[in-house]
Amino acid sequence: MPERDEAGPAWAEVESYITGLFVGNDAVLDEVLRSAKEAQLPPIEVAPNMGAFLNLLARTINARSILEIGTLAGYSGIWLARALPSDGRLITLERNERHAGVARANFERAGLADRVEIRLGPALDSLAALAEERHDPFDLVFIDADKASLPAYLEWSLKLTRPGSLIVTDNVVRGGRVLDAETTDPDIQGVRAFNELLSGHPRLVTTEIQTVGTKGYDGIAVTLVTG
Ligand code: SAH
Ligand code: DHB
Ligand code: MG
């Protein structure tokens, strides 16, 4: 039994307990993780209960159109796309061709290829292209690529959403390193600049939730576009 007063060692066990209750066995998602491991992709997809949370948020707002920045093997993308109606759409941005290839096979395996589009290339280029083609506003944006670009991803997300849209951003705590104002780490600088943009933004309501579990100690930002 994990110690009650030592949260750390219990995190993974409690996550496993939670996912046992609310996620259960999922052959498709198991295969996604297996394929990612086999292709030696970094194990940085969201935890199962976070995937379920993304799905729940998307369903809560009846999302029909979702943008994801950072595809990897398609794990979070499958959770998001499963929230869509059959004529809904997930556009997911990935610069790494190998990651995109693994993800493409996984979206097919999940029976979601008809509603998922992977756009290959640097996300900043794909975001500019989406704005250029005047893509209809997305109902939900999930930001989960490189952290140095977070401020830019937020600015593009504002251009590509409407009042009522949600923007969810992964990895905003980074083991507590977000507190280090003197850091020279561009990822942490990116998170801090992102937080400064969010804080007191006239068009945005945000809170951040710290997360623990198999993915360590981190957090997500949940932002509502209001005006
Ligand atoms: N959302 C995924 C995990 C994404 S990991 C999940 O939870 O399942 C981050 C991904 O972003 C990696 O695949 C990486 O190749 C990609 N990435 C990093 N920087 C990028 C950039 N500038 N443009 C597009 N993709 C990028
Ligand atoms: C990293 C990126 C992620 O999106 C994540 O969830 C964990 C780690 C990384 O780049 O190290
Ligand atoms: Mg992440």
PDB file of C-alpha atoms in Angstrom, residues 2-223:
ATOM      1  CA  PRO A   2       1.327   3.459  -0.786  1.00  0.00           C
ATOM      2  CA  GLU A   3       1.781   5.765   2.184  1.00  0.00           C
ATOM      3  CA  ARG A   4      -1.133   8.118   2.678  1.00  0.00           C
ATOM      4  CA  ASP A   5       1.073  11.082   3.503  1.00  0.00           C
ATOM      5  CA  GLU A   6       3.635  10.495   0.747  1.00  0.00           C
ATOM      6  CA  ALA A   7       1.729  11.312  -2.397  1.00  0.00           C
ATOM      7  CA  GLY A   8       4.633  10.724  -4.803  1.00  0.00           C
ATOM      8  CA  PRO A   9       4.908   6.943  -4.720  1.00  0.00           C
ATOM      9  CA  ALA A  10       1.121   6.587  -4.940  1.00  0.00           C
ATOM     10  CA  TRP A  11       0.639   8.658  -8.076  1.00  0.00           C
ATOM     11  CA  ALA A  12       1.058   5.900 -10.641  1.00  0.00           C
ATOM     12  CA  GLU A  13      -0.994   3.437  -8.577  1.00  0.00           C
ATOM     13  CA  VAL A  14      -3.825   5.903  -8.129  1.00  0.00           C
ATOM     14  CA  GLU A  15      -3.733   6.713 -11.851  1.00  0.00           C
ATOM     15  CA  SER A  16      -3.989   3.007 -12.567  1.00  0.00           C
ATOM     16  CA  TYR A  17      -6.930   2.754 -10.141  1.00  0.00           C
ATOM     17  CA  ILE A  18      -8.667   5.714 -11.832  1.00  0.00           C
ATOM     18  CA  THR A  19      -8.099   4.411 -15.340  1.00  0.00           C
ATOM     19  CA  GLY A  20      -9.275   0.955 -14.221  1.00  0.00           C
ATOM     20  CA  LEU A  21     -12.554   2.540 -13.180  1.00  0.00           C
ATOM     21  CA  PHE A  22     -13.146   5.052 -15.956  1.00  0.00           C
ATOM     22  CA  VAL A  23     -11.044   4.099 -18.971  1.00  0.00           C
ATOM     23  CA  GLY A  24     -10.839   0.310 -18.854  1.00  0.00           C
ATOM     24  CA  ASN A  25      -9.244  -1.859 -21.498  1.00  0.00           C
ATOM     25  CA  ASP A  26      -9.114  -0.437 -24.979  1.00  0.00           C
ATOM     26  CA  ALA A  27      -7.514  -2.609 -27.628  1.00  0.00           C
ATOM     27  CA  VAL A  28      -7.057   0.306 -30.036  1.00  0.00           C
ATOM     28  CA  LEU A  29      -5.314   2.535 -27.508  1.00  0.00           C
ATOM     29  CA  ASP A  30      -3.154  -0.394 -26.342  1.00  0.00           C
ATOM     30  CA  GLU A  31      -2.092  -0.895 -29.942  1.00  0.00           C
ATOM     31  CA  VAL A  32      -1.339   2.832 -30.319  1.00  0.00           C
ATOM     32  CA  LEU A  33       1.015   2.674 -27.327  1.00  0.00           C
ATOM     33  CA  ARG A  34       2.573  -0.552 -28.606  1.00  0.00           C
ATOM     34  CA  SER A  35       3.166   0.917 -32.070  1.00  0.00           C
ATOM     35  CA  ALA A  36       4.681   4.054 -30.556  1.00  0.00           C
ATOM     36  CA  LYS A  37       7.049   2.005 -28.425  1.00  0.00           C
ATOM     37  CA  GLU A  38       8.005  -0.185 -31.362  1.00  0.00           C
ATOM     38  CA  ALA A  39       8.784   2.895 -33.461  1.00  0.00           C
ATOM     39  CA  GLN A  40      10.777   4.270 -30.520  1.00  0.00           C
ATOM     40  CA  LEU A  41       8.733   7.421 -30.246  1.00  0.00           C
ATOM     41  CA  PRO A  42       9.175   9.294 -26.952  1.00  0.00           C
ATOM     42  CA  PRO A  43       6.574   8.167 -24.356  1.00  0.00           C
ATOM     43  CA  ILE A  44       5.132  11.648 -23.942  1.00  0.00           C
ATOM     44  CA  GLU A  45       1.518  11.099 -24.990  1.00  0.00           C
ATOM     45  CA  VAL A  46      -1.063  12.220 -22.436  1.00  0.00           C
ATOM     46  CA  ALA A  47      -1.988   9.784 -19.656  1.00  0.00           C
ATOM     47  CA  PRO A  48      -5.171   7.732 -20.212  1.00  0.00           C
ATOM     48  CA  ASN A  49      -7.201   9.744 -17.711  1.00  0.00           C
ATOM     49  CA  MET A  50      -6.049  12.970 -19.410  1.00  0.00           C
ATOM     50  CA  GLY A  51      -7.098  11.558 -22.779  1.00  0.00           C
ATOM     51  CA  ALA A  52     -10.474  10.790 -21.246  1.00  0.00           C
ATOM     52  CA  PHE A  53     -10.629  14.337 -19.879  1.00  0.00           C
ATOM     53  CA  LEU A  54      -9.953  15.806 -23.338  1.00  0.00           C
ATOM     54  CA  ASN A  55     -12.707  13.592 -24.735  1.00  0.00           C
ATOM     55  CA  LEU A  56     -15.090  14.718 -22.012  1.00  0.00           C
ATOM     56  CA  LEU A  57     -14.348  18.403 -22.620  1.00  0.00           C
ATOM     57  CA  ALA A  58     -14.875  18.014 -26.366  1.00  0.00           C
ATOM     58  CA  ARG A  59     -18.185  16.253 -25.788  1.00  0.00           C
ATOM     59  CA  THR A  60     -19.283  18.848 -23.222  1.00  0.00           C
ATOM     60  CA  ILE A  61     -19.007  21.607 -25.810  1.00  0.00           C
ATOM     61  CA  ASN A  62     -20.346  19.427 -28.658  1.00  0.00           C
ATOM     62  CA  ALA A  63     -17.138  20.031 -30.557  1.00  0.00           C
ATOM     63  CA  ARG A  64     -17.440  19.403 -34.280  1.00  0.00           C
ATOM     64  CA  SER A  65     -14.117  20.833 -35.269  1.00  0.00           C
ATOM     65  CA  ILE A  66     -10.910  20.314 -33.301  1.00  0.00           C
ATOM     66  CA  LEU A  67      -7.333  21.463 -33.900  1.00  0.00           C
ATOM     67  CA  GLU A  68      -4.411  19.642 -32.279  1.00  0.00           C
ATOM     68  CA  ILE A  69      -0.863  20.974 -32.311  1.00  0.00           C
ATOM     69  CA  GLY A  70       1.510  17.997 -31.799  1.00  0.00           C
ATOM     70  CA  THR A  71       0.272  14.592 -33.040  1.00  0.00           C
ATOM     71  CA  LEU A  72       3.011  12.104 -32.017  1.00  0.00           C
ATOM     72  CA  ALA A  73       1.433   8.622 -32.458  1.00  0.00           C
ATOM     73  CA  GLY A  74      -2.144   9.881 -32.433  1.00  0.00           C
ATOM     74  CA  TYR A  75      -2.971   8.904 -28.862  1.00  0.00           C
ATOM     75  CA  SER A  76      -4.553  12.183 -27.710  1.00  0.00           C
ATOM     76  CA  GLY A  77      -5.885  12.672 -31.234  1.00  0.00           C
ATOM     77  CA  ILE A  78      -7.883   9.456 -31.009  1.00  0.00           C
ATOM     78  CA  TRP A  79      -9.383  10.529 -27.679  1.00  0.00           C
ATOM     79  CA  LEU A  80     -10.332  13.867 -29.253  1.00  0.00           C
ATOM     80  CA  ALA A  81     -11.600  12.462 -32.553  1.00  0.00           C
ATOM     81  CA  ARG A  82     -13.780   9.937 -30.714  1.00  0.00           C
ATOM     82  CA  ALA A  83     -15.704  12.893 -29.313  1.00  0.00           C
ATOM     83  CA  LEU A  84     -16.615  14.092 -32.810  1.00  0.00           C
ATOM     84  CA  PRO A  85     -19.815  13.341 -34.719  1.00  0.00           C
ATOM     85  CA  SER A  86     -19.265  11.309 -37.908  1.00  0.00           C
ATOM     86  CA  ASP A  87     -19.113  14.503 -39.990  1.00  0.00           C
ATOM     87  CA  GLY A  88     -16.777  16.220 -37.507  1.00  0.00           C
ATOM     88  CA  ARG A  89     -13.116  16.941 -38.142  1.00  0.00           C
ATOM     89  CA  LEU A  90      -9.809  16.826 -36.282  1.00  0.00           C
ATOM     90  CA  ILE A  91      -6.876  18.568 -37.902  1.00  0.00           C
ATOM     91  CA  THR A  92      -3.643  17.597 -36.173  1.00  0.00           C
ATOM     92  CA  LEU A  93      -0.273  19.229 -36.854  1.00  0.00           C
ATOM     93  CA  GLU A  94       3.004  17.305 -36.816  1.00  0.00           C
ATOM     94  CA  ARG A  95       6.427  18.207 -38.176  1.00  0.00           C
ATOM     95  CA  ASN A  96       8.002  14.779 -37.824  1.00  0.00           C
ATOM     96  CA  GLU A  97       7.225  12.579 -40.832  1.00  0.00           C
ATOM     97  CA  ARG A  98       7.904   9.365 -38.945  1.00  0.00           C
ATOM     98  CA  HIS A  99       5.574  10.347 -36.102  1.00  0.00           C
ATOM     99  CA  ALA A 100       2.906  11.305 -38.641  1.00  0.00           C
ATOM    100  CA  GLY A 101       3.268   7.916 -40.347  1.00  0.00           C
ATOM    101  CA  VAL A 102       2.739   6.022 -37.093  1.00  0.00           C
ATOM    102  CA  ALA A 103      -0.217   8.286 -36.268  1.00  0.00           C
ATOM    103  CA  ARG A 104      -1.817   7.798 -39.689  1.00  0.00           C
ATOM    104  CA  ALA A 105      -1.819   4.018 -39.219  1.00  0.00           C
ATOM    105  CA  ASN A 106      -3.287   4.468 -35.740  1.00  0.00           C
ATOM    106  CA  PHE A 107      -6.121   6.732 -36.899  1.00  0.00           C
ATOM    107  CA  GLU A 108      -6.952   4.115 -39.522  1.00  0.00           C
ATOM    108  CA  ARG A 109      -6.822   1.341 -36.946  1.00  0.00           C
ATOM    109  CA  ALA A 110      -9.160   3.370 -34.744  1.00  0.00           C
ATOM    110  CA  GLY A 111     -11.643   3.744 -37.607  1.00  0.00           C
ATOM    111  CA  LEU A 112     -11.234   7.508 -37.499  1.00  0.00           C
ATOM    112  CA  ALA A 113      -9.292   8.182 -40.695  1.00  0.00           C
ATOM    113  CA  ASP A 114     -12.424   9.692 -42.290  1.00  0.00           C
ATOM    114  CA  ARG A 115     -12.530  12.524 -39.761  1.00  0.00           C
ATOM    115  CA  VAL A 116      -8.827  13.111 -39.071  1.00  0.00           C
ATOM    116  CA  GLU A 117      -6.415  15.111 -41.204  1.00  0.00           C
ATOM    117  CA  ILE A 118      -2.713  15.161 -40.331  1.00  0.00           C
ATOM    118  CA  ARG A 119      -0.910  18.226 -41.643  1.00  0.00           C
ATOM    119  CA  LEU A 120       2.781  17.578 -41.930  1.00  0.00           C
ATOM    120  CA  GLY A 121       5.262  20.381 -41.318  1.00  0.00           C
ATOM    121  CA  PRO A 122       6.257  22.947 -38.696  1.00  0.00           C
ATOM    122  CA  ALA A 123       3.104  23.880 -36.792  1.00  0.00           C
ATOM    123  CA  LEU A 124       3.693  27.609 -37.247  1.00  0.00           C
ATOM    124  CA  ASP A 125       3.571  27.125 -41.041  1.00  0.00           C
ATOM    125  CA  SER A 126       0.413  24.991 -40.859  1.00  0.00           C
ATOM    126  CA  LEU A 127      -1.263  27.507 -38.545  1.00  0.00           C
ATOM    127  CA  ALA A 128      -0.447  30.344 -40.945  1.00  0.00           C
ATOM    128  CA  ALA A 129      -1.877  28.237 -43.784  1.00  0.00           C
ATOM    129  CA  LEU A 130      -5.100  27.572 -41.850  1.00  0.00           C
ATOM    130  CA  ALA A 131      -5.490  31.305 -41.247  1.00  0.00           C
ATOM    131  CA  GLU A 132      -4.666  32.029 -44.892  1.00  0.00           C
ATOM    132  CA  GLU A 133      -7.331  29.621 -46.131  1.00  0.00           C
ATOM    133  CA  ARG A 134      -9.806  31.227 -43.659  1.00  0.00           C
ATOM    134  CA  HIS A 135     -10.619  27.930 -42.026  1.00  0.00           C
ATOM    135  CA  ASP A 136     -13.875  27.971 -40.015  1.00  0.00           C
ATOM    136  CA  PRO A 137     -13.192  28.626 -36.322  1.00  0.00           C
ATOM    137  CA  PHE A 138     -12.276  25.540 -34.312  1.00  0.00           C
ATOM    138  CA  ASP A 139     -14.413  24.630 -31.296  1.00  0.00           C
ATOM    139  CA  LEU A 140     -11.442  23.256 -29.399  1.00  0.00           C
ATOM    140  CA  VAL A 141      -7.668  23.575 -29.727  1.00  0.00           C
ATOM    141  CA  PHE A 142      -5.295  21.203 -27.939  1.00  0.00           C
ATOM    142  CA  ILE A 143      -1.756  22.619 -27.780  1.00  0.00           C
ATOM    143  CA  ASP A 144       0.875  19.932 -27.147  1.00  0.00           C
ATOM    144  CA  ALA A 145       3.975  20.466 -29.316  1.00  0.00           C
ATOM    145  CA  ASP A 146       7.228  22.313 -28.528  1.00  0.00           C
ATOM    146  CA  LYS A 147       6.881  24.526 -25.476  1.00  0.00           C
ATOM    147  CA  ALA A 148       9.126  27.369 -26.674  1.00  0.00           C
ATOM    148  CA  SER A 149       6.464  28.252 -29.262  1.00  0.00           C
ATOM    149  CA  LEU A 150       3.575  28.328 -26.773  1.00  0.00           C
ATOM    150  CA  PRO A 151       3.087  32.116 -26.981  1.00  0.00           C
ATOM    151  CA  ALA A 152       2.908  31.916 -30.789  1.00  0.00           C
ATOM    152  CA  TYR A 153       0.554  28.902 -30.648  1.00  0.00           C
ATOM    153  CA  LEU A 154      -1.738  30.887 -28.360  1.00  0.00           C
ATOM    154  CA  GLU A 155      -1.785  33.870 -30.732  1.00  0.00           C
ATOM    155  CA  TRP A 156      -2.634  31.633 -33.696  1.00  0.00           C
ATOM    156  CA  SER A 157      -5.262  29.798 -31.644  1.00  0.00           C
ATOM    157  CA  LEU A 158      -6.969  33.132 -30.968  1.00  0.00           C
ATOM    158  CA  LYS A 159      -7.131  33.791 -34.704  1.00  0.00           C
ATOM    159  CA  LEU A 160      -8.542  30.308 -35.362  1.00  0.00           C
ATOM    160  CA  THR A 161     -11.262  30.173 -32.687  1.00  0.00           C
ATOM    161  CA  ARG A 162     -14.456  32.073 -31.734  1.00  0.00           C
ATOM    162  CA  PRO A 163     -16.106  33.115 -28.469  1.00  0.00           C
ATOM    163  CA  GLY A 164     -17.077  29.885 -26.711  1.00  0.00           C
ATOM    164  CA  SER A 165     -14.119  27.883 -28.033  1.00  0.00           C
ATOM    165  CA  LEU A 166     -11.819  26.083 -25.600  1.00  0.00           C
ATOM    166  CA  ILE A 167      -8.033  26.052 -25.737  1.00  0.00           C
ATOM    167  CA  VAL A 168      -6.378  23.291 -23.692  1.00  0.00           C
ATOM    168  CA  THR A 169      -2.610  23.346 -23.283  1.00  0.00           C
ATOM    169  CA  ASP A 170      -0.456  20.513 -21.942  1.00  0.00           C
ATOM    170  CA  ASN A 171       2.741  20.736 -19.886  1.00  0.00           C
ATOM    171  CA  VAL A 172       2.411  24.100 -18.197  1.00  0.00           C
ATOM    172  CA  VAL A 173       4.027  23.091 -14.881  1.00  0.00           C
ATOM    173  CA  ARG A 174       6.992  20.932 -15.911  1.00  0.00           C
ATOM    174  CA  GLY A 175       7.835  19.478 -12.519  1.00  0.00           C
ATOM    175  CA  GLY A 176       7.540  22.929 -10.946  1.00  0.00           C
ATOM    176  CA  ARG A 177      10.281  24.412 -13.145  1.00  0.00           C
ATOM    177  CA  VAL A 178       7.704  26.961 -14.313  1.00  0.00           C
ATOM    178  CA  LEU A 179       8.550  28.895 -11.133  1.00  0.00           C
ATOM    179  CA  ASP A 180      12.113  29.589 -12.312  1.00  0.00           C
ATOM    180  CA  ALA A 181      11.996  33.166 -13.583  1.00  0.00           C
ATOM    181  CA  GLU A 182      15.762  33.162 -14.245  1.00  0.00           C
ATOM    182  CA  THR A 183      15.729  30.030 -16.407  1.00  0.00           C
ATOM    183  CA  THR A 184      17.574  29.953 -19.730  1.00  0.00           C
ATOM    184  CA  ASP A 185      15.590  26.870 -20.833  1.00  0.00           C
ATOM    185  CA  PRO A 186      13.541  27.987 -23.870  1.00  0.00           C
ATOM    186  CA  ASP A 187      10.742  25.541 -23.004  1.00  0.00           C
ATOM    187  CA  ILE A 188      10.273  27.033 -19.544  1.00  0.00           C
ATOM    188  CA  GLN A 189      10.627  30.544 -20.929  1.00  0.00           C
ATOM    189  CA  GLY A 190       7.907  29.615 -23.429  1.00  0.00           C
ATOM    190  CA  VAL A 191       5.564  28.385 -20.706  1.00  0.00           C
ATOM    191  CA  ARG A 192       6.166  31.505 -18.608  1.00  0.00           C
ATOM    192  CA  ALA A 193       5.595  33.891 -21.523  1.00  0.00           C
ATOM    193  CA  PHE A 194       2.452  31.912 -22.431  1.00  0.00           C
ATOM    194  CA  ASN A 195       1.181  32.261 -18.850  1.00  0.00           C
ATOM    195  CA  GLU A 196       1.856  36.005 -18.904  1.00  0.00           C
ATOM    196  CA  LEU A 197      -0.199  36.308 -22.101  1.00  0.00           C
ATOM    197  CA  LEU A 198      -3.060  34.324 -20.589  1.00  0.00           C
ATOM    198  CA  SER A 199      -3.040  36.139 -17.279  1.00  0.00           C
ATOM    199  CA  GLY A 200      -5.426  39.062 -17.426  1.00  0.00           C
ATOM    200  CA  HIS A 201      -6.062  38.624 -21.162  1.00  0.00           C
ATOM    201  CA  PRO A 202      -9.209  40.606 -21.994  1.00  0.00           C
ATOM    202  CA  ARG A 203     -10.624  37.880 -24.298  1.00  0.00           C
ATOM    203  CA  LEU A 204      -9.701  34.823 -22.263  1.00  0.00           C
ATOM    204  CA  VAL A 205     -10.676  33.108 -19.020  1.00  0.00           C
ATOM    205  CA  THR A 206      -8.069  30.590 -17.867  1.00  0.00           C
ATOM    206  CA  THR A 207      -7.203  28.324 -15.025  1.00  0.00           C
ATOM    207  CA  GLU A 208      -4.439  25.755 -14.689  1.00  0.00           C
ATOM    208  CA  ILE A 209      -4.621  22.376 -12.990  1.00  0.00           C
ATOM    209  CA  GLN A 210      -1.544  20.565 -11.695  1.00  0.00           C
ATOM    210  CA  THR A 211      -1.376  16.902 -12.728  1.00  0.00           C
ATOM    211  CA  VAL A 212       0.549  13.901 -11.370  1.00  0.00           C
ATOM    212  CA  GLY A 213       0.810  10.267 -12.392  1.00  0.00           C
ATOM    213  CA  THR A 214       2.707   8.112 -14.858  1.00  0.00           C
ATOM    214  CA  LYS A 215       3.706  11.256 -16.782  1.00  0.00           C
ATOM    215  CA  GLY A 216       5.273  12.829 -13.701  1.00  0.00           C
ATOM    216  CA  TYR A 217       4.368  16.177 -12.216  1.00  0.00           C
ATOM    217  CA  ASP A 218       3.002  18.659 -14.742  1.00  0.00           C
ATOM    218  CA  GLY A 219      -0.183  20.573 -15.508  1.00  0.00           C
ATOM    219  CA  ILE A 220      -2.696  21.741 -18.074  1.00  0.00           C
ATOM    220  CA  ALA A 221      -4.166  25.118 -18.868  1.00  0.00           C
ATOM    221  CA  VAL A 222      -7.857  25.319 -19.752  1.00  0.00           C
ATOM    222  CA  THR A 223      -8.832  28.541 -21.504  1.00  0.00           C
TER     223      THR A 223
END
